[in-house]
XYZ file of C-alpha atoms in Angstrom:
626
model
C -71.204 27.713 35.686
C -67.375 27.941 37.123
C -66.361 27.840 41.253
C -66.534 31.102 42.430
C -62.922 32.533 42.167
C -61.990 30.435 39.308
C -61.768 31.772 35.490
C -63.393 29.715 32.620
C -60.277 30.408 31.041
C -57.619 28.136 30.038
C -54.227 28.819 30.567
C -51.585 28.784 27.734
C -50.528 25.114 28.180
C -53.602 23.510 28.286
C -54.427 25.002 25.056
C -51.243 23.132 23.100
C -52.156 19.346 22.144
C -50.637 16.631 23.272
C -48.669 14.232 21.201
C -48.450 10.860 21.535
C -47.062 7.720 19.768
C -47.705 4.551 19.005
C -48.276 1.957 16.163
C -51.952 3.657 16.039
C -51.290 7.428 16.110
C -49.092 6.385 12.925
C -47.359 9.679 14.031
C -43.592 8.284 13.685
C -44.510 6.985 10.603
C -45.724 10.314 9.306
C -42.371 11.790 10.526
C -40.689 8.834 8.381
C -42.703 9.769 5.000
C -42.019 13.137 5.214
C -38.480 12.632 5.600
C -38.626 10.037 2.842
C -40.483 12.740 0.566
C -37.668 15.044 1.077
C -34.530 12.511 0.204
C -35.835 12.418 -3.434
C -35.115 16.227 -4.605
C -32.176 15.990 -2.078
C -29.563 15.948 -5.353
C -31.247 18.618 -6.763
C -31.457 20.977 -3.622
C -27.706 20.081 -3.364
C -26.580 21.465 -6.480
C -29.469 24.780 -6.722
C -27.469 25.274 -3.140
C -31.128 25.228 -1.681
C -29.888 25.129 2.045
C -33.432 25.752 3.748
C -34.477 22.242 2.031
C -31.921 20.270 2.658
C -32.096 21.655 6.395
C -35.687 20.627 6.515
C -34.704 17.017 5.535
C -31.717 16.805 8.148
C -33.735 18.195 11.156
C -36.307 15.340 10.183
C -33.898 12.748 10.072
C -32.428 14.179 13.705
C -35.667 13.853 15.531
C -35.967 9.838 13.398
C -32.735 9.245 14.848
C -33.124 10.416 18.823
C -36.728 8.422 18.242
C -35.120 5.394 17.224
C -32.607 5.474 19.593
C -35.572 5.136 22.019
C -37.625 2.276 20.264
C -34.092 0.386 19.965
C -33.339 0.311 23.651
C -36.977 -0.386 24.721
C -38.721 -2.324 21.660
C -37.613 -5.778 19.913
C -37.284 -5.712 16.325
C -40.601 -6.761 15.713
C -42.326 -4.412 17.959
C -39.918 -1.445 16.019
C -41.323 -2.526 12.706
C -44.715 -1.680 13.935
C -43.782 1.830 14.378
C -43.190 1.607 10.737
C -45.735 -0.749 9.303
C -48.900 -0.639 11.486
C -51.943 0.352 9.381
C -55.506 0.806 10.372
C -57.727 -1.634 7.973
C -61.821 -2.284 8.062
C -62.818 -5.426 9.099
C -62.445 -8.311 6.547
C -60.009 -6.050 4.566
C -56.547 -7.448 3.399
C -53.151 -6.019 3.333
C -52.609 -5.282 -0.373
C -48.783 -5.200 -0.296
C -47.916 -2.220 1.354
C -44.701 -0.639 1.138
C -42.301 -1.919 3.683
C -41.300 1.368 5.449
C -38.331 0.099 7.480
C -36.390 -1.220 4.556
C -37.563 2.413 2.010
C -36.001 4.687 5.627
C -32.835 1.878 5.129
C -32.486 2.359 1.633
C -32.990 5.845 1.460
C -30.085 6.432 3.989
C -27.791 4.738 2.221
C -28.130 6.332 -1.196
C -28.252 9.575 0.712
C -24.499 8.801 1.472
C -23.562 7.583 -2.055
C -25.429 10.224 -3.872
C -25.212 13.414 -2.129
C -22.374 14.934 -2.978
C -19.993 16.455 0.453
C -20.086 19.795 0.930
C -20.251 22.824 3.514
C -24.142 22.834 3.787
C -24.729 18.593 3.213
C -22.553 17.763 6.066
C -24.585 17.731 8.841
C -27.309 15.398 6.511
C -24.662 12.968 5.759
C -23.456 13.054 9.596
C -27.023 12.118 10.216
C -27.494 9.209 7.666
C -24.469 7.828 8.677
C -25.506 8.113 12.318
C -28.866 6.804 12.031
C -27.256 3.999 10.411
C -25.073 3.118 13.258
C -28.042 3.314 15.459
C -30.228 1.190 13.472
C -27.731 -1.897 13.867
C -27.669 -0.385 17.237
C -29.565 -3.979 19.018
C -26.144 -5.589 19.035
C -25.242 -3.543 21.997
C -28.323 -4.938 23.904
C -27.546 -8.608 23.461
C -24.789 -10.338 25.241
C -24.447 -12.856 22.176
C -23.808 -12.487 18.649
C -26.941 -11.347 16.629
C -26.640 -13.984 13.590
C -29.633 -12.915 12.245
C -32.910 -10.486 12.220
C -35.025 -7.754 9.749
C -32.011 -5.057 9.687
C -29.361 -7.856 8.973
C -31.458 -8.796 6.170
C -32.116 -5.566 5.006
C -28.580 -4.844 4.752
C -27.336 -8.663 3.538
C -30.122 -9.031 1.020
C -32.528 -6.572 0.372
C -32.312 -3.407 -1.906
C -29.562 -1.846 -0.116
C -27.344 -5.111 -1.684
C -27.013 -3.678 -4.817
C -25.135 -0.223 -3.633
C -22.808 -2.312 -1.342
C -19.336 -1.265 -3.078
C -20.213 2.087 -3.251
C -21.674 2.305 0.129
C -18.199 0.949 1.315
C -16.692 3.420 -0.653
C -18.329 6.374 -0.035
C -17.083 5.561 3.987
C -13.768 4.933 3.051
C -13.534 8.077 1.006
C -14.835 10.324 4.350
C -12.322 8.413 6.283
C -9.899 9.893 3.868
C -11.100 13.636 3.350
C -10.847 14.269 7.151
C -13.097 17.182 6.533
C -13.589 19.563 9.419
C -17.585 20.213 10.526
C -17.783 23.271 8.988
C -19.252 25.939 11.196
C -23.024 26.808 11.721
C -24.378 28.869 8.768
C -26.950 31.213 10.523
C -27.510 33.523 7.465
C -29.939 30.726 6.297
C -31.977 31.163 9.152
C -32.203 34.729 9.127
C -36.074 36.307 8.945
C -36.438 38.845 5.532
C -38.263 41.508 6.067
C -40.759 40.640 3.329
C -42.940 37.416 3.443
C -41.659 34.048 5.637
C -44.429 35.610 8.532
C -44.437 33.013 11.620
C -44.202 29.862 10.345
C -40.857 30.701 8.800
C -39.570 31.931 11.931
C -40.787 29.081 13.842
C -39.124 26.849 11.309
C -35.737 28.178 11.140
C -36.093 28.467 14.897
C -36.430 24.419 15.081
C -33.966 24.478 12.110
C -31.061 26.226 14.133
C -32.073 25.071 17.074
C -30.890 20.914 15.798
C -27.823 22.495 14.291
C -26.603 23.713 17.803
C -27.208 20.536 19.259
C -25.779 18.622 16.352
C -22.491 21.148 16.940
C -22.433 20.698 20.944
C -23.213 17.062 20.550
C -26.204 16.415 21.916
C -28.152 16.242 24.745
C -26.705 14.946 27.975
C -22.867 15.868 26.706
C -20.870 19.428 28.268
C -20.845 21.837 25.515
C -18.094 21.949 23.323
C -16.854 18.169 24.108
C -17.794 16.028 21.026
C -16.045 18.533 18.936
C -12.988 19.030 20.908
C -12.647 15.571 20.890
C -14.176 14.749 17.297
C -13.141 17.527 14.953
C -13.709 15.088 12.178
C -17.033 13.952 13.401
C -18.144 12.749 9.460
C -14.976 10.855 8.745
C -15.000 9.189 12.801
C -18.736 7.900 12.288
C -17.913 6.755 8.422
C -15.199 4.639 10.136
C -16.864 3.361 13.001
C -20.041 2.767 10.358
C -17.638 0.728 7.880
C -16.134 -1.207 10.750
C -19.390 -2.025 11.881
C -20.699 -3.307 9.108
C -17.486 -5.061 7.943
C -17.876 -7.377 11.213
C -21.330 -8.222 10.436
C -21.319 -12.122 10.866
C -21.914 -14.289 7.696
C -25.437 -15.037 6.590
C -27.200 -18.432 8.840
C -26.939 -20.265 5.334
C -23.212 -19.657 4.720
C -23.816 -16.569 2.491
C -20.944 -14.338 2.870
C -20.800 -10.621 4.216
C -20.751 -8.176 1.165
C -19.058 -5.825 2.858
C -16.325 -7.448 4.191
C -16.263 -8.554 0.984
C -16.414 -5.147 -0.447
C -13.173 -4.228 1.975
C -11.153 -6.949 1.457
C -11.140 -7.284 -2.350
C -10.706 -3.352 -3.626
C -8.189 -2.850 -6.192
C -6.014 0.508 -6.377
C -7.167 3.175 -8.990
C -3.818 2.955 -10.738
C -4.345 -0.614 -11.048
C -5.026 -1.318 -14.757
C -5.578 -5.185 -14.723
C -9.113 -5.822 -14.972
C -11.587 -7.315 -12.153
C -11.889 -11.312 -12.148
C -15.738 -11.621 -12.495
C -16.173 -14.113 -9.408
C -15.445 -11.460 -7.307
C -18.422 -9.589 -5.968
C -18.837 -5.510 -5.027
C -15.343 -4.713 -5.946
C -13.933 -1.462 -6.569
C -11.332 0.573 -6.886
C -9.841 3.877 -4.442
C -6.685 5.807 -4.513
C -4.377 3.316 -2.671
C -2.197 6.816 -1.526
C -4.519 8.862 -0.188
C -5.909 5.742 2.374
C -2.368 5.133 3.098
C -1.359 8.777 3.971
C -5.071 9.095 6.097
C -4.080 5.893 8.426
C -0.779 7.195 8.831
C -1.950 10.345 9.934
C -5.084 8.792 11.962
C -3.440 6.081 13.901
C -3.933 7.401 17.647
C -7.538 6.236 17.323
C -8.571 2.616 18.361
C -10.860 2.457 15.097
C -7.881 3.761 12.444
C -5.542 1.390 14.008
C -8.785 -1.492 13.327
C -9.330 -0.432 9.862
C -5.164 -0.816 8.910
C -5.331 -4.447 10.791
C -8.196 -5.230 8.675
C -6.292 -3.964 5.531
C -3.274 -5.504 6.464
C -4.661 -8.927 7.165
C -7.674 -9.603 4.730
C -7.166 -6.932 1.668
C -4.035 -8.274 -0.292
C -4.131 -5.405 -2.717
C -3.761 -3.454 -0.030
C -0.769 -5.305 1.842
C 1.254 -5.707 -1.292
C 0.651 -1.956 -2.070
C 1.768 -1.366 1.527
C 4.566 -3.233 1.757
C 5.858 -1.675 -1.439
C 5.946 2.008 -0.172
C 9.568 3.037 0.611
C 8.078 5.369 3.135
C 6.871 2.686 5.633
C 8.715 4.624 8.723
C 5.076 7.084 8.166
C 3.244 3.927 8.968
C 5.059 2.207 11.423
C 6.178 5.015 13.522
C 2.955 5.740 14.594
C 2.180 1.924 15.619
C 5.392 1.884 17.801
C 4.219 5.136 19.494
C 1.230 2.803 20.374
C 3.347 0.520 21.860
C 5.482 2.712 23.740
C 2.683 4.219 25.621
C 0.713 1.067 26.033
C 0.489 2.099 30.101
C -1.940 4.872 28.508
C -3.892 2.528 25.866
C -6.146 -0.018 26.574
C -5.530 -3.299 25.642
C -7.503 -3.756 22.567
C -5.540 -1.199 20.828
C -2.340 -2.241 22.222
C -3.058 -5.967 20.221
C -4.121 -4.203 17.123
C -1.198 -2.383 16.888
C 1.275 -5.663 18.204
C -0.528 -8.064 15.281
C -0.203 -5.151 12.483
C 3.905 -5.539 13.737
C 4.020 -9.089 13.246
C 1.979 -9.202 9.980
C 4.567 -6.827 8.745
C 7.398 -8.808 9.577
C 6.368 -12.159 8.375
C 7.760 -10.358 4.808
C 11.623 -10.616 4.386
C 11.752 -7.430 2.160
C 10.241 -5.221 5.176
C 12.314 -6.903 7.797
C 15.573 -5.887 5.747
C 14.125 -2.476 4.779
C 13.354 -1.075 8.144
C 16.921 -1.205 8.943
C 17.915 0.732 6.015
C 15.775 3.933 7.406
C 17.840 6.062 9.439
C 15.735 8.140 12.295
C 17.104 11.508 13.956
C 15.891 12.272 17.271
C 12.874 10.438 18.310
C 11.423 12.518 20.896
C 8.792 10.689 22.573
C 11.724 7.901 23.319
C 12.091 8.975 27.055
C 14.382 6.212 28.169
C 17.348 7.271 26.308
C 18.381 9.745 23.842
C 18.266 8.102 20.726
C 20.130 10.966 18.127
C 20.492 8.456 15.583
C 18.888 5.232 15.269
C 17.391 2.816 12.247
C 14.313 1.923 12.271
C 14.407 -1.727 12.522
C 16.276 -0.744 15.864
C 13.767 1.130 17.068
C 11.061 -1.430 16.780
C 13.303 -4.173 18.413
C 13.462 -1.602 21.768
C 9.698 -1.003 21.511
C 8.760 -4.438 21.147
C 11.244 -5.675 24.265
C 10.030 -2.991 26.248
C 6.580 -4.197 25.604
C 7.779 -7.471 26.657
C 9.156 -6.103 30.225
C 6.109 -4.508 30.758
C 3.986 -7.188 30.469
C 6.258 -8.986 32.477
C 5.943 -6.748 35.285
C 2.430 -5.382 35.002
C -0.458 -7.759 33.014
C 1.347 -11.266 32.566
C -0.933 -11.352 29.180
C 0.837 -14.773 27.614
C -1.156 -13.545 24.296
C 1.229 -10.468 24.188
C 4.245 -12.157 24.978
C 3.977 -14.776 22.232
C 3.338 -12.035 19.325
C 6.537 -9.844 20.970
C 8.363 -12.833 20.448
C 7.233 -13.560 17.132
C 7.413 -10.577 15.928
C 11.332 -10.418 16.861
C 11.913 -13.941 15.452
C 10.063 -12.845 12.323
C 12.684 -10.139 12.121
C 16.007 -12.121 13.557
C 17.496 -13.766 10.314
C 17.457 -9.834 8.883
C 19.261 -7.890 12.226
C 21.520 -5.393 10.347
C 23.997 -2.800 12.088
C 21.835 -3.229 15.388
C 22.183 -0.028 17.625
C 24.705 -0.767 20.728
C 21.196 0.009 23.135
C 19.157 -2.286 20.773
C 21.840 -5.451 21.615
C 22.110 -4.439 24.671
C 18.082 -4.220 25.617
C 18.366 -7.540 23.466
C 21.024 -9.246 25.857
C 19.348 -7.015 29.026
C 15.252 -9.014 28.232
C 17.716 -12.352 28.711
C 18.995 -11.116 32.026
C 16.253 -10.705 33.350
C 14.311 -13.698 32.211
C 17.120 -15.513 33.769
C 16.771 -13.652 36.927
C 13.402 -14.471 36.695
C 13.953 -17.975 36.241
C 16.057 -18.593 39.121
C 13.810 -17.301 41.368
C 10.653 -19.174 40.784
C 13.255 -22.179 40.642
C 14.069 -20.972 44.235
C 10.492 -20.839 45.857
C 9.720 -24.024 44.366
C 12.241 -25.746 45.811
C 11.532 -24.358 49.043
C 8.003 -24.778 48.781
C 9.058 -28.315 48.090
C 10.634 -28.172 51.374
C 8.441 -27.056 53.021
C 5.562 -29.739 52.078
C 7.738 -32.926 52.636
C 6.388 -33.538 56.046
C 2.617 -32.879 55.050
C 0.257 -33.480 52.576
C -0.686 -29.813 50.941
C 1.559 -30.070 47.140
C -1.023 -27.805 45.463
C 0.930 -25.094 44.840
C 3.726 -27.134 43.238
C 1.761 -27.465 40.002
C 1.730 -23.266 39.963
C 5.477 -23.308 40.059
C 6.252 -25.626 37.407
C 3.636 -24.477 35.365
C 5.522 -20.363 35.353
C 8.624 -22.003 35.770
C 7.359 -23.827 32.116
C 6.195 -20.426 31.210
C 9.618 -18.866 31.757
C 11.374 -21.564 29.838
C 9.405 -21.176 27.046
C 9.798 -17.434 26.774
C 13.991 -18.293 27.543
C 14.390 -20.997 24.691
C 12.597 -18.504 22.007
C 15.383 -15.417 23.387
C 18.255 -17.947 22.897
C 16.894 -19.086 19.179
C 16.597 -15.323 18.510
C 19.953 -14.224 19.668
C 20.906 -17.811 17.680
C 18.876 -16.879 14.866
C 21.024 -13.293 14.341
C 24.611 -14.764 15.073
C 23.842 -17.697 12.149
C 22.523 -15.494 9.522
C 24.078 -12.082 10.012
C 26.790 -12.121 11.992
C 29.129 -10.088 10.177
C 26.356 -7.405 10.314
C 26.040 -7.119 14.038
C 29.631 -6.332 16.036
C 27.047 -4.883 18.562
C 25.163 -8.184 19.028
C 28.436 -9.812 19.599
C 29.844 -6.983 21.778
C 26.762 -7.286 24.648
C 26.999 -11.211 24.205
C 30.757 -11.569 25.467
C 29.666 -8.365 28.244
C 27.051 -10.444 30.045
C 28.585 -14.084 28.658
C 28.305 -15.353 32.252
C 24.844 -15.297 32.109
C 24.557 -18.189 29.754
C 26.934 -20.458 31.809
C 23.734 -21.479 33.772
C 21.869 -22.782 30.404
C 24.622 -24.703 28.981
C 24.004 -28.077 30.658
C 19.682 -27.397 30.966
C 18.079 -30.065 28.739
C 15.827 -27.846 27.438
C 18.743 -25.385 25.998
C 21.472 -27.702 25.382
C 21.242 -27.805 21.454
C 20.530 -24.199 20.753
C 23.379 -22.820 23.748
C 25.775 -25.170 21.668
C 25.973 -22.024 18.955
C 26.411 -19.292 21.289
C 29.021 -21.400 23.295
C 30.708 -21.152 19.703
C 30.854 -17.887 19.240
C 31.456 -16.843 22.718
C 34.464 -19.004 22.534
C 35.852 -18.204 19.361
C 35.422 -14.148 20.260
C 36.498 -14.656 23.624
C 39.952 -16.735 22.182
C 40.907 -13.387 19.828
C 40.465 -11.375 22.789
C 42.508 -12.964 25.363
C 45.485 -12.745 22.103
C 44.806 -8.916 20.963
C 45.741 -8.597 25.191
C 44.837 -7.142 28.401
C 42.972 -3.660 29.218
C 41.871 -3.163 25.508
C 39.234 -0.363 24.555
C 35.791 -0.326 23.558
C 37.047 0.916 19.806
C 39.940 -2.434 20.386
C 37.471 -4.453 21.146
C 35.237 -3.303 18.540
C 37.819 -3.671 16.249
C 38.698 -7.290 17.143
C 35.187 -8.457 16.951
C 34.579 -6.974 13.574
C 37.341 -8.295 12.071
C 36.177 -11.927 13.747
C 33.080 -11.906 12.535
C 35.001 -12.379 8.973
C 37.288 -14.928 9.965
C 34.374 -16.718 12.005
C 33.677 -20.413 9.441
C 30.029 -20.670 8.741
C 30.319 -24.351 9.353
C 31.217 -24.587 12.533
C 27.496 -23.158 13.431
C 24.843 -25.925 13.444
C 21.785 -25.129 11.450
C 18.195 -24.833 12.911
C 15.277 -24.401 10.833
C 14.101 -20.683 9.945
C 12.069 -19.079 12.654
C 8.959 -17.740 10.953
C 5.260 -17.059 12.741
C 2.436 -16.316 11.129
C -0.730 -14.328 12.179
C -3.870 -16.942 11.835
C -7.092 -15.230 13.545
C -8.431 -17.290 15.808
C -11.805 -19.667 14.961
C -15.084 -17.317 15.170
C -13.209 -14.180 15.824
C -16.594 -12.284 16.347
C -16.280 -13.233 19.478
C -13.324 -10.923 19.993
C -14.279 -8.024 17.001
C -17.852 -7.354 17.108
C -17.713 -6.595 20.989
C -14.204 -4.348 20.644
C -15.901 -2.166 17.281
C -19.309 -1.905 19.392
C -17.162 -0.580 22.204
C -15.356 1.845 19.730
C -18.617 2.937 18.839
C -20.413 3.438 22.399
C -16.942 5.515 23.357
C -16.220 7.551 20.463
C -19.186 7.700 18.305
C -19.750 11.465 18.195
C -23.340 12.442 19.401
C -24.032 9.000 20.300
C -24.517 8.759 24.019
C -26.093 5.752 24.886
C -26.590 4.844 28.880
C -24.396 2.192 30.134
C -27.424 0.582 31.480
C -28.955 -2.016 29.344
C -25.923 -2.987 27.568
C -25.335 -6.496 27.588
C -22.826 -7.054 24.841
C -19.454 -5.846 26.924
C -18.405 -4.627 30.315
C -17.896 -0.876 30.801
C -14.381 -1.416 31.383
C -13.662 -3.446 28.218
C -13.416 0.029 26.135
């Protein structure tokens, strides 16, 4: 019997089933198997072009991924394995060795990426592997410290997945460098025939296209369109972010070094014909070119501009091979770009880019090479129109004008000391300096002295001010950026110095802004802390200023010019006193997974395409970090 007025029917919804979840329902372990079932006639689908397949396999792995997403956020790894290896056994009944689930989904993954070859219809599968991977290693961004340790880590470090390190490594380098576009959505696989596929086929291709047009829109929770206006190389951005990631995995508890930083640091060029020493481990080789021309191209992203520092600073191969090219304007161009806007970048990038600088110049053969390449026309230059400039030039205005903006703006003492080295690294090797490059040279010293005089000033009057009382705290502030200052002063005066005792003759322009603004050393002659290095400018300033004051009165700028030049000849070596060679050289600080781990994680959280995580529950940087 029913109420009167109600129908013993029930409606439409209460007739679907619910599903649930959990360890018991074994349901996202189902999901896992089936996917896993797929993976092994993925090859095969790939080259009988058997799209509706290899769909099948990527829309599993899509709902895996948005699942573990979840169970990453909310569950400890432990609790996550459960999804994986919980198993319903009769009282008294052992586990027999079951498969370990976790580590087959792991391993399966990555010999999806090796092994599938890229093309139009596997890109969205290899998108997803890649991605799942990145989400997988995903708990660092939920801990505040360093994860050292734990079942993925081992997974990765020392289970199955060790042997296919190299070409895992590899295979993400070589996406980096295809830069292939997503290619668009290919609905005539989806389409229903008029004979046979009935409803289950149109259901399937329903759920089929459906994924694909949130794979192309980029998820839930993003505005339509944005993750591939942004990210039009969404395969080759997560392959980058995925070997970065991995690369800056920490090194085993027991001392047992990262293979894939080991991987990246130690591959050899595919021209290279000298064979592999056998202590080295998951080596291999890649066309040294093509990586070259995709940074260059790629370097207005925080995670290209990672990768080259990495290159640069742990793969020797790869620095030599670098270092070689007689093209490096089409990799350094783009890194002073970097530098130029740095009120535009944040600060993570703006370091990269400063350290990849001063690795670069800590080799003699670049430092004289850059000023060898002529430039026409640098556009984005706005200060000054630069028709004509070398490139060694350029870099010196980029790198001062980095130096005047941190002066003004973030006071980062970091940023100043690798400007400075950088331009010391280069000093010894000035050649035909541009008249604005000697003059923004001569122009950082003006105003550091400006500088100086002032926070001389206010200490003195704070001084002053304090002699009838008791409060001298902020004296200790004053000396300590009037120490500061100095610093920054005596490392402008051993550059300029630096120039004028090795290459002279090279720079009339140097010489030329000098004996402009020569009062402005006057000041420094007599400081103790300048006395010895001022002694060589003193020397030159005199000896220049000597032949002008006999060539006459009212000269011109080409008279003057002419003087100097032929001064800088007649100039005796001797009578400059020798100081040792500036050189600086990059050392990364001790555990600098302090620094890296955090900055890729935060490359990954703001550019990972189709990963949007909330800001809530991350622990392992501040939202403004990025």
């Amino acid at each position: 019997m029913t109420p009167s007025g109600t129908s013993s029917s029930p409606s439409p919804l209460s007739a679907l089933p619910t599903v649930e979840n959990n360890p018991r329902t074994g349901n996202f372990g189902a999901l896992v198997r089936i996917f896993l079932g797929r993976t092994k006639e993925l090859k095969i689908s790939t080259e009988c072009q058997d799209q509706l397949f290899i769909w099948q396999a990527h829309n599993a792995l899509f709902m895996i991924r948005c699942l573990l997403k979840v169970f990453i956020r909310e569950m400890t790894e432990e609790e996550l394995h459960l999804q994986f290896s919980y198993q319903e056994r009769a009282p008294g009944t052992c586990d027999a060795g079951s498969e370990d689930l976790l580590e087959e989904l792991m391993c399966n993954l990555v010999h999806l990426v090796v092994e599938v070859p890229l093309l139009d219809i596997t890109y969205s599968i290899l998108f997803e592997a890649v991605t799942t991977m990145l989400v997988l290693l995903s708990y660092q961004l939920f801990h505040k410290d360093i994860l050292r340790d734990g079942l993925i880590y081992q997974y990765l470090m020392k289970g199955r997945c060790l042997s296919l390190t190299s070409r895992l490594v590899k295979t993400l380098l070589y996406n980096f460098i295809r830069q292939e576009k997503c290619p668009p959505p290919a609905t005539h696989i989806f389409e229903q025939h008029s004979e046979g596929g009935g409803l289950f086929y149109g259901l399937a291709s329903g759920v089929a296209s459906g994924l694909w047009s949130v794979f192309t829109l980029g998820g839930a929770g993003s505005k339509p369109g944005l993750d591939q206006e942004q990210n039009p190389l969404p395969l080759s951005n997560q392959s980058l972010l995925l070997l970065l990631v991995l690369a800056n995995l920490t090194d085993g508890p027991n001392g047992c070094p990262n293979p894939y930083r080991q991987a990246v640091t130690c591959f050899k060029n595919t021209q290279d014909t000298s064979s592999i020493p056998t202590e080295q481990h998951h080596t291999f080789q890649i066309n040294f070119n093509s990586l070259y021309t995709a940074l260059c191209d790629q370097q207005r992203s925080d995670q290209a501009t990672l990768l080259l520092y990495t290159l640069l600073h742990q793969n020797t191969n790869m620095r030599t091979y670098m270092l070689s090219r007689t093209d490096m304007e089409n990799l350094v161009m783009p890194i002073l770009e970097i530098l130029y806007h740095v009120e535009d970048r944040n600060s993570h990038h703006v370091y990269m880019a400063l350290i990849i600088l001063l690795i670069l110049t800590e080799d003699d053969t670049f430092n004289r090479s850059i000023h060898e390449v002529v430039l026409k026309n640098i556009t984005w230059y706005s200060e000054r129109s630069l028709t004509e400039i070398s490139l060694g030039s350029l870099l010196i205005l980029v790198v001062i004008r980095t130096i005047q903006f941190n002066m003004t703006r973030t006071r980062d003492k970091y940023l100043h000391t690798n400007c400075l080295a950088a331009l010391a690294n280069m000093s010894a090797q000035f050649r035909c300096l541009h008249q604005y490059a000697a003059q923004r040279i001569i122009s950082l010293f003006a105003l550091l002295s400006k500088k100086h005089n002032k926070v001389l000033e206010q200490a003195t009057q704070s001084l002053r001010g304090t002699q009838g009382g008791d409060d001298s705290s902020v004296l200790p502030d004053y000396a300590q950026d009037l120490n500061v200052i100095e610093e920054v002063i005596r490392m402008m005066l051993e550059i300029i110095n630096s120039c004028l005792s090795n290459s002279l003759h090279h720079n009339p322009n140097l010489v030329y802004a000098l004996l402009y603004k020569r009062e402005l050393f006057e000041q420094f002659r007599t400081h103790p802390s300048f006395q010895d290095i001022m002694q060589n400018l003193d020397t030159v300033i005199g000896f220049f200023s000597q032949r002008l004051e006999i060539a006459g009165t009212d000269l011109s700028v080409e008279r003057v010019q002419e003087v100097i030049m032929k001064g800088a000849q007649a100039l005796p070596k001797e009578r400059l006193k020798k100081f040792p060679e500036l050189k600086f050289k990059y050392v990364e600080e001790d555990q600098p997974e302090d620094f890296f781990i955090p900055y890729v994680w935060s490359l990954v959280f703001n550019s990972g395409v189709g990963l949007h995580w909330s800001p809530t529950g991350i622990e392992l940087f501040s939202m403004d970090s990025g």
